[in-house]
Amino acid sequence: MSEITVNDSIDSRDEELLPSATTVALVQLALACGGFGIGTGEFAIMGLLPNVAETFSVTTPQAGYVISAYALGVVIGAPVIAVLAAKMARRTLLLTLMLVFAAGNISSAVAPTFETFTFLRFISGLPHGAYFGVAALVAASMVPVHRRARAVGRVMLGLTVATLVGTPLTTFFGQSLDWQVAFFSVGVLGLLTVALIWFYVPKDRVSEEAGFLRELGAFRRPQVWLTLGIAAVGYGGMFAMFSYIASTTTEVAMLPASAVPVMLILFGVGMNAGNFIGSWLADKSLLGTIGGSLVYNIVVLTTFSLTAANPYMLGLCVFLVGCGFAAGPALQTRLMDVAADAQTLAAASNHSAFNIANAIGAWLGGLVIAWGYGFAATGYVGAALSFLGLFVFAASLRLERRDRSTQAV
């Protein structure tokens, strides 16, 4: 296995020294496998909550605490691990993260009490953000600069495919056999990823200047905060709608419960399409893709609220809202650019920001429903969040233009 030196300066990359196309493809496959496992483990629990509740003799809402525990692990784990592991080689860190993820999920399958299970879901969530952040950096470092976003998109493909294939399959087998089977399977996927990373991801050397103080420097950069703010605020709308899609389907569009899986599949297809198109667009215009996707979300989410009672329009809008994931690779790549030599912390924090978006969107959507505006109104909530995200995006653009003017002088 060859050894590479991690180059934090993406603009100085020598394309002649980049790995072969076969090596790059195998690395991306290995990293995407981890994303597939993480995505499957994160979303499968949503369809298994009643089974978990029955096993541990708790209510379904109480069982929902395990989802919050996982999300909390993601939010906390991403920045903490990125800082503490600043002196660790990226390949070694990826292996460690997936081992923790695998152990957390396999242990979840044999948890003796609900409290233990909740704690293990928290542990399983810790590697989530750091893994995607480091995986994105590794993938981007192995391709020419103008193909970075597409490389990141291929790593993220594991996550989006999980929503389409992994989650439905593990949910089906978890319900048919035993919910513990689902988590055991996810743990096995984690171990498979460890093997793939071991064999295919080249060893790397850590920069001598690397350290936790340098990584913490990312949070001294306003553009890092603004980019994370775009993710945390501007993309909460997708989660505001998706969190209540089952009830919207049955109570607004008046479709049978059997139509809910169809809506979930449409959303998953949209996420995959958005990931593919968005990564291609981001390599053409990074900022244009981010700003354009926010405007796109405003239009699509508003249309969702206006037409949710029509089953055909509901299906179309669910697909189109899923396509809004196009911003994922763009935001991840943007963080690499603005973080300079503190890329690991910034890249990992992107997934903390998206989990905050998840929490904000679901909470605000729930408030609007509780106030009596109905499930369809969650689209208006999403559109409002995307509109607020445009203001954060505008502030980022203004700061960048000011910095360029200062440098020109």
XYZ file of C-alpha atoms in Angstrom:
409
model
C 0.000 0.000 0.000
C 1.403 3.378 -1.036
C 1.720 6.317 1.302
C 0.511 9.807 0.602
C 1.061 13.104 2.334
C -2.078 14.951 3.343
C -1.972 18.305 1.590
C -4.112 20.871 3.351
C -3.583 23.404 0.587
C -6.037 22.312 -2.077
C -4.988 25.013 -4.526
C -1.376 23.774 -4.639
C -2.305 20.237 -5.605
C -0.048 18.697 -8.258
C -2.399 16.744 -10.523
C 0.474 14.645 -11.904
C 0.998 13.113 -8.448
C -2.631 12.142 -7.924
C -3.558 8.431 -7.630
C -4.874 6.404 -10.557
C -8.573 6.374 -11.428
C -8.877 2.782 -10.156
C -7.366 3.674 -6.788
C -9.639 6.690 -6.462
C -12.722 4.602 -7.306
C -11.844 1.938 -4.714
C -11.239 4.585 -2.045
C -14.551 6.259 -2.821
C -16.302 2.874 -2.676
C -14.781 2.138 0.727
C -15.746 5.540 2.112
C -19.261 5.368 0.626
C -19.766 1.982 2.284
C -19.257 3.679 5.639
C -21.747 6.346 4.665
C -24.242 3.649 3.714
C -23.862 2.008 7.122
C -24.178 5.300 9.008
C -27.220 6.398 7.006
C -28.912 3.034 7.489
C -28.272 3.048 11.226
C -29.471 6.627 11.642
C -32.817 6.284 9.829
C -33.786 2.626 10.420
C -34.693 3.316 14.043
C -37.555 5.581 12.939
C -39.470 2.622 11.550
C -38.615 0.380 14.498
C -39.617 2.611 17.415
C -42.812 0.639 18.223
C -40.782 -2.591 18.335
C -38.156 -1.016 20.593
C -40.872 0.383 22.844
C -42.504 -3.025 23.203
C -39.214 -4.750 24.041
C -38.282 -2.296 26.790
C -41.860 -1.680 28.013
C -41.828 2.053 27.314
C -44.139 4.247 25.245
C -43.324 5.025 21.610
C -42.697 8.731 22.417
C -40.282 7.636 25.151
C -38.575 5.329 22.678
C -38.114 8.401 20.487
C -35.508 9.620 22.966
C -33.024 7.256 21.330
C -33.262 9.331 18.124
C -32.440 12.462 20.098
C -29.576 10.634 21.817
C -28.049 9.697 18.456
C -28.445 13.244 17.122
C -26.804 14.611 20.274
C -23.897 12.241 19.699
C -23.485 13.601 16.168
C -23.569 17.240 17.279
C -21.083 16.696 20.118
C -18.878 14.098 18.488
C -18.047 15.928 15.269
C -16.157 18.932 16.703
C -14.771 17.138 19.767
C -13.293 14.235 17.807
C -11.933 16.542 15.105
C -10.019 18.541 17.712
C -8.805 15.629 19.839
C -7.690 13.638 16.784
C -5.896 16.549 15.101
C -2.524 14.736 15.292
C -3.934 11.447 14.004
C -3.487 10.316 10.398
C -6.769 10.490 8.499
C -6.712 6.802 7.538
C -6.147 5.800 11.171
C -8.926 8.119 12.289
C -11.355 6.652 9.751
C -10.569 3.133 10.933
C -11.050 4.136 14.576
C -14.327 5.914 13.897
C -15.815 2.955 12.053
C -14.704 0.544 14.760
C -16.500 2.679 17.357
C -19.552 2.874 15.097
C -19.594 -0.897 14.565
C -19.129 -1.609 18.271
C -21.881 0.851 19.207
C -24.410 -0.740 16.868
C -23.576 -4.355 17.711
C -23.766 -3.485 21.399
C -27.118 -1.759 20.770
C -28.448 -5.059 19.457
C -27.781 -6.753 22.805
C -28.536 -3.845 25.166
C -30.215 -5.245 28.328
C -32.141 -2.100 29.343
C -33.660 0.954 27.680
C -31.229 3.260 29.467
C -28.293 1.233 28.170
C -29.750 1.208 24.660
C -30.180 4.999 24.721
C -26.593 5.486 25.867
C -25.304 3.162 23.143
C -27.238 5.121 20.497
C -25.438 8.232 21.755
C -22.088 6.426 21.426
C -23.031 5.221 17.935
C -23.703 8.812 16.886
C -20.343 10.191 18.016
C -18.359 9.077 14.918
C -21.027 10.214 12.418
C -20.005 13.796 11.649
C -16.261 13.257 12.018
C -16.398 10.270 9.649
C -18.174 12.161 6.880
C -15.947 15.190 7.352
C -12.679 13.247 7.190
C -13.968 10.988 4.400
C -14.850 14.064 2.346
C -11.357 15.504 2.871
C -9.692 12.249 1.846
C -11.858 11.884 -1.259
C -11.337 15.517 -2.305
C -7.568 15.313 -1.805
C -7.264 12.495 -4.361
C -8.827 14.261 -7.363
C -8.153 17.472 -9.328
C -9.478 20.648 -7.728
C -12.245 21.054 -10.299
C -13.644 17.610 -9.382
C -13.688 17.965 -5.583
C -17.435 18.356 -5.149
C -18.138 15.287 -7.282
C -15.710 13.267 -5.162
C -17.484 14.459 -2.019
C -20.814 13.635 -3.657
C -19.726 10.039 -4.290
C -18.889 9.634 -0.601
C -22.266 11.155 0.308
C -23.877 8.726 -2.137
C -23.571 6.062 0.545
C -25.826 8.152 2.802
C -28.407 8.898 0.116
C -28.544 5.285 -1.115
C -29.107 4.241 2.499
C -32.364 6.210 2.548
C -33.494 4.408 -0.605
C -32.243 0.859 0.009
C -30.585 0.314 3.385
C -33.248 1.825 5.630
C -36.266 0.095 4.018
C -34.492 -3.286 4.012
C -33.292 -3.148 7.607
C -36.684 -1.854 8.722
C -38.423 -4.729 6.914
C -36.172 -7.404 8.393
C -36.197 -5.693 11.773
C -39.988 -5.799 11.853
C -40.239 -9.313 10.383
C -37.558 -10.947 12.508
C -36.376 -8.812 15.396
C -35.402 -5.144 15.621
C -32.019 -6.183 17.066
C -31.200 -7.744 13.677
C -31.234 -4.277 12.124
C -28.568 -2.897 14.452
C -26.464 -6.016 14.237
C -26.542 -5.707 10.428
C -25.476 -2.070 10.628
C -22.593 -3.102 12.893
C -21.503 -5.673 10.309
C -21.561 -2.928 7.647
C -19.253 -0.929 9.912
C -16.815 -3.842 10.140
C -16.962 -4.282 6.354
C -16.046 -0.616 5.986
C -13.084 -1.091 8.323
C -11.808 -3.877 6.055
C -12.317 -1.816 2.889
C -10.561 1.233 4.357
C -7.699 -0.974 5.576
C -7.117 -2.422 2.113
C -7.890 0.502 -0.190
C -7.322 3.859 1.537
C -3.617 4.781 1.284
C -1.646 5.598 4.411
C -1.019 9.291 4.969
C 1.400 11.400 6.926
C 0.197 14.119 9.263
C 1.485 17.627 8.737
C 4.007 18.679 11.392
C 1.963 21.823 12.021
C -1.199 19.837 12.754
C -2.632 20.171 16.259
C -5.792 20.878 18.196
C -5.037 24.608 18.399
C -4.812 24.829 14.616
C -8.117 22.974 14.242
C -9.785 25.260 16.783
C -8.645 28.101 14.548
C -11.502 27.182 12.218
C -13.928 28.752 14.677
C -12.031 32.034 14.482
C -13.022 32.332 10.827
C -16.349 34.142 10.246
C -16.897 32.340 6.931
C -16.865 28.983 8.702
C -19.634 30.138 11.052
C -21.621 31.632 8.193
C -21.403 28.442 6.130
C -22.464 26.350 9.106
C -25.278 28.848 9.678
C -26.499 28.373 6.113
C -26.708 24.629 6.735
C -28.284 24.884 10.191
C -30.931 27.458 9.247
C -31.413 27.342 5.503
C -31.877 23.586 5.225
C -34.092 22.984 8.234
C -37.033 23.190 5.843
C -36.397 19.763 4.360
C -36.642 18.251 7.833
C -39.697 20.325 8.775
C -41.564 18.702 5.900
C -40.047 15.218 6.053
C -40.573 14.754 9.799
C -44.341 14.784 9.324
C -44.650 13.290 5.833
C -46.493 10.194 7.075
C -49.301 12.242 8.628
C -49.407 14.605 5.650
C -49.857 11.619 3.364
C -52.703 10.034 5.307
C -54.492 13.076 6.781
C -54.022 15.761 4.112
C -53.792 13.812 0.847
C -56.147 11.194 2.337
C -54.046 8.314 1.043
C -53.880 4.910 2.796
C -50.994 4.121 5.142
C -49.554 1.868 2.440
C -48.708 5.019 0.455
C -46.273 6.256 3.110
C -43.430 3.925 1.997
C -43.972 5.174 -1.555
C -43.446 8.747 -0.366
C -40.303 7.690 1.495
C -38.967 6.058 -1.660
C -39.727 9.178 -3.711
C -37.859 11.266 -1.149
C -34.892 8.874 -1.301
C -34.836 8.975 -5.110
C -34.881 12.759 -4.909
C -31.957 12.816 -2.478
C -29.887 10.634 -4.801
C -30.752 12.756 -7.824
C -29.964 15.926 -5.900
C -26.639 14.552 -4.684
C -25.615 13.668 -8.241
C -26.744 16.904 -9.861
C -25.666 19.124 -6.985
C -22.098 17.794 -6.855
C -21.763 18.370 -10.623
C -23.145 21.907 -10.337
C -20.929 22.686 -7.336
C -17.808 21.950 -9.378
C -19.089 24.503 -11.911
C -20.202 27.164 -9.421
C -19.906 26.479 -5.709
C -21.594 29.609 -4.402
C -24.140 29.581 -7.212
C -25.213 26.065 -6.225
C -25.647 27.016 -2.557
C -27.594 30.204 -3.277
C -29.620 28.615 -6.057
C -30.616 25.662 -3.883
C -31.969 28.004 -1.193
C -34.183 29.760 -3.746
C -35.190 26.370 -5.133
C -36.212 25.190 -1.653
C -38.393 28.262 -1.116
C -40.308 27.585 -4.329
C -40.666 23.819 -3.870
C -41.622 23.906 -0.181
C -44.219 26.612 -0.801
C -45.667 24.527 -3.631
C -45.746 21.547 -1.262
C -47.980 23.431 1.186
C -50.265 24.734 -1.557
C -50.793 21.358 -3.244
C -50.361 18.728 -0.489
C -54.013 17.689 -0.697
C -53.464 16.447 -4.245
C -51.851 12.974 -4.100
C -49.968 13.398 -7.380
C -48.613 16.824 -6.503
C -47.694 15.562 -3.048
C -45.578 12.789 -4.570
C -43.949 15.208 -7.013
C -43.153 17.745 -4.294
C -41.734 15.094 -1.951
C -39.368 14.039 -4.752
C -38.413 17.661 -5.481
C -37.823 18.468 -1.804
C -35.503 15.441 -1.654
C -33.604 16.928 -4.598
C -32.780 19.849 -2.295
C -30.001 17.649 -0.900
C -28.064 19.037 -3.869
C -26.576 21.563 -1.445
C -24.889 18.854 0.672
C -21.696 18.376 -1.400
C -21.526 22.125 -2.091
C -21.610 23.101 1.580
C -19.073 20.412 2.471
C -16.702 21.686 -0.228
C -17.291 25.304 0.756
C -16.198 24.517 4.302
C -12.957 23.030 2.978
C -12.278 26.299 1.169
C -13.014 28.710 3.995
C -11.377 26.657 6.771
C -7.870 26.952 5.254
C -5.547 24.817 7.433
C -8.270 23.764 9.906
C -10.285 21.668 7.477
C -10.986 18.620 9.641
C -12.944 20.465 12.322
C -14.878 22.556 9.792
C -15.724 19.599 7.541
C -16.865 17.457 10.473
C -18.979 20.271 11.905
C -21.048 20.369 8.718
C -22.950 17.303 9.901
C -23.493 18.839 13.313
C -25.069 21.786 11.501
C -27.376 19.511 9.497
C -28.467 17.736 12.678
C -29.237 21.127 14.200
C -31.253 21.846 11.048
C -33.081 18.570 11.639
C -33.933 19.558 15.215
C -34.981 23.112 14.300
C -37.104 21.994 11.355
C -38.903 19.231 13.239
C -39.501 21.500 16.262
C -40.891 24.436 14.268
C -42.979 22.116 12.130
C -44.444 20.591 15.277
C -45.264 24.041 16.673
C -47.149 25.064 13.538
C -49.126 21.815 13.623
C -49.895 22.267 17.327
C -51.152 25.796 16.623
C -53.753 24.312 14.318
C -52.350 25.185 10.879
C -52.203 21.549 9.775
C -49.525 19.209 8.479
C -49.361 20.863 5.057
C -48.163 24.087 6.704
C -44.779 22.483 7.410
C -43.817 23.459 3.851
C -44.328 27.138 4.695
C -42.083 26.649 7.720
C -39.430 25.168 5.445
C -39.740 28.005 2.942
C -39.348 30.565 5.747
C -36.205 28.817 7.004
C -34.717 28.777 3.497
C -35.550 32.490 3.193
C -33.656 33.159 6.423
C -30.816 31.054 5.052
C -30.597 33.443 2.094
C -29.786 36.281 4.490
C -26.943 34.253 6.002
C -25.753 33.414 2.492
C -25.891 37.108 1.523
C -23.777 37.989 4.566
C -21.219 35.379 3.500
C -21.083 36.815 -0.026
C -20.712 40.349 1.282
C -17.853 39.353 3.573
C -16.092 37.504 0.759
C -16.341 40.487 -1.582
C -15.020 42.792 1.133
C -12.075 40.482 1.790
C -11.257 40.314 -1.917
C -11.375 44.098 -2.169
C -9.036 44.406 0.808
C -6.572 41.924 -0.711
C -6.672 43.743 -4.061
C -5.691 46.972 -2.344
